[in-house]
Amino acid sequence: DARSSIRFERLVEGIQDAEKIRVLRKKYTGENTPESLKKLAQLEEAIAGFGTLEPSSDWQKRLSDAKRLLNTL
């Protein structure tokens, strides 16, 4: 009987997102084309606000927007 929790699922999801960001950064930096650099800039802009310990009041919207962008790249 495999059991899971919402917290564990969110943790796994966050790790997967972080790994995808790492892979995309490497890919776009390596390609070094105008289109890939534009995508890299979009990615960096989307995640720039998450490097703080104090969440902003609109963190939920920013998180869903960043996840949506991550899924389209």
CSV table of C-alpha atoms in Angstrom, one decimal:
chain,number,residue,atom,x,y,z
A,1,ASP,CA,0.0,0.0,0.0
A,2,ALA,CA,1.8,3.1,-1.3
A,3,ARG,CA,1.0,6.2,0.7
A,4,SER,CA,1.8,9.8,-0.1
A,5,SER,CA,1.0,13.2,1.2
A,6,ILE,CA,0.2,16.5,-0.4
A,7,ARG,CA,3.4,18.0,1.1
A,8,PHE,CA,5.5,15.2,-0.3
A,9,GLU,CA,3.9,15.5,-3.7
A,10,ARG,CA,4.6,19.3,-3.7
A,11,LEU,CA,8.2,18.6,-2.6
A,12,VAL,CA,8.7,16.2,-5.6
A,13,GLU,CA,7.1,18.7,-7.9
A,14,GLY,CA,9.4,21.5,-6.7
A,15,ILE,CA,12.5,19.3,-7.2
A,16,GLN,CA,11.3,18.4,-10.7
A,17,ASP,CA,10.8,22.1,-11.5
A,18,ALA,CA,14.2,23.0,-10.2
A,19,GLU,CA,15.8,20.3,-12.3
A,20,LYS,CA,14.0,21.5,-15.4
A,21,ILE,CA,15.2,25.0,-14.8
A,22,ARG,CA,18.8,23.7,-14.5
A,23,VAL,CA,18.4,21.8,-17.8
A,24,LEU,CA,16.8,24.7,-19.6
A,25,ARG,CA,19.5,27.1,-18.5
A,26,LYS,CA,22.2,24.8,-19.7
A,27,LYS,CA,20.4,24.2,-23.0
A,28,TYR,CA,19.6,27.9,-23.8
A,29,THR,CA,23.1,29.0,-22.8
A,30,GLY,CA,24.7,26.4,-25.0
A,31,GLU,CA,22.6,27.2,-28.0
A,32,ASN,CA,23.4,30.9,-27.8
A,33,THR,CA,20.9,31.9,-30.5
A,34,PRO,CA,18.7,35.0,-30.2
A,35,GLU,CA,15.6,32.9,-29.7
A,36,SER,CA,17.2,30.7,-27.0
A,37,LEU,CA,18.6,33.8,-25.2
A,38,LYS,CA,15.1,35.3,-25.3
A,39,LYS,CA,13.7,32.2,-23.7
A,40,LEU,CA,16.5,32.2,-21.1
A,41,ALA,CA,15.7,35.8,-20.2
A,42,GLN,CA,12.0,35.0,-19.9
A,43,LEU,CA,12.9,32.1,-17.6
A,44,GLU,CA,15.2,34.2,-15.4
A,45,GLU,CA,12.6,37.0,-15.2
A,46,ALA,CA,9.9,34.5,-14.1
A,47,ILE,CA,12.0,33.0,-11.3
A,48,ALA,CA,13.9,36.1,-10.2
A,49,GLY,CA,11.4,37.0,-7.4
A,50,PHE,CA,11.6,33.6,-5.6
A,51,GLY,CA,15.1,34.1,-4.2
A,52,THR,CA,13.8,35.8,-1.0
A,53,LEU,CA,12.7,34.6,2.4
A,54,GLU,CA,9.9,37.1,2.5
A,55,PRO,CA,7.1,36.2,0.0
A,56,SER,CA,5.3,39.0,-1.7
A,57,SER,CA,1.6,39.4,-1.5
A,58,ASP,CA,1.1,38.1,-5.0
A,59,TRP,CA,3.4,35.0,-4.7
A,60,GLN,CA,0.6,32.6,-5.6
A,61,LYS,CA,-0.1,34.3,-8.9
A,62,ARG,CA,3.6,34.6,-9.7
A,63,LEU,CA,4.1,31.0,-8.9
A,64,SER,CA,1.3,29.8,-11.2
A,65,ASP,CA,2.6,32.1,-13.9
A,66,ALA,CA,6.2,30.8,-13.5
A,67,LYS,CA,4.9,27.2,-13.6
A,68,ARG,CA,2.9,27.9,-16.7
A,69,LEU,CA,5.9,29.4,-18.5
A,70,LEU,CA,8.1,26.5,-17.4
A,71,ASN,CA,5.6,24.1,-18.9
A,72,THR,CA,5.6,25.9,-22.2
A,73,LEU,CA,9.4,26.1,-22.6
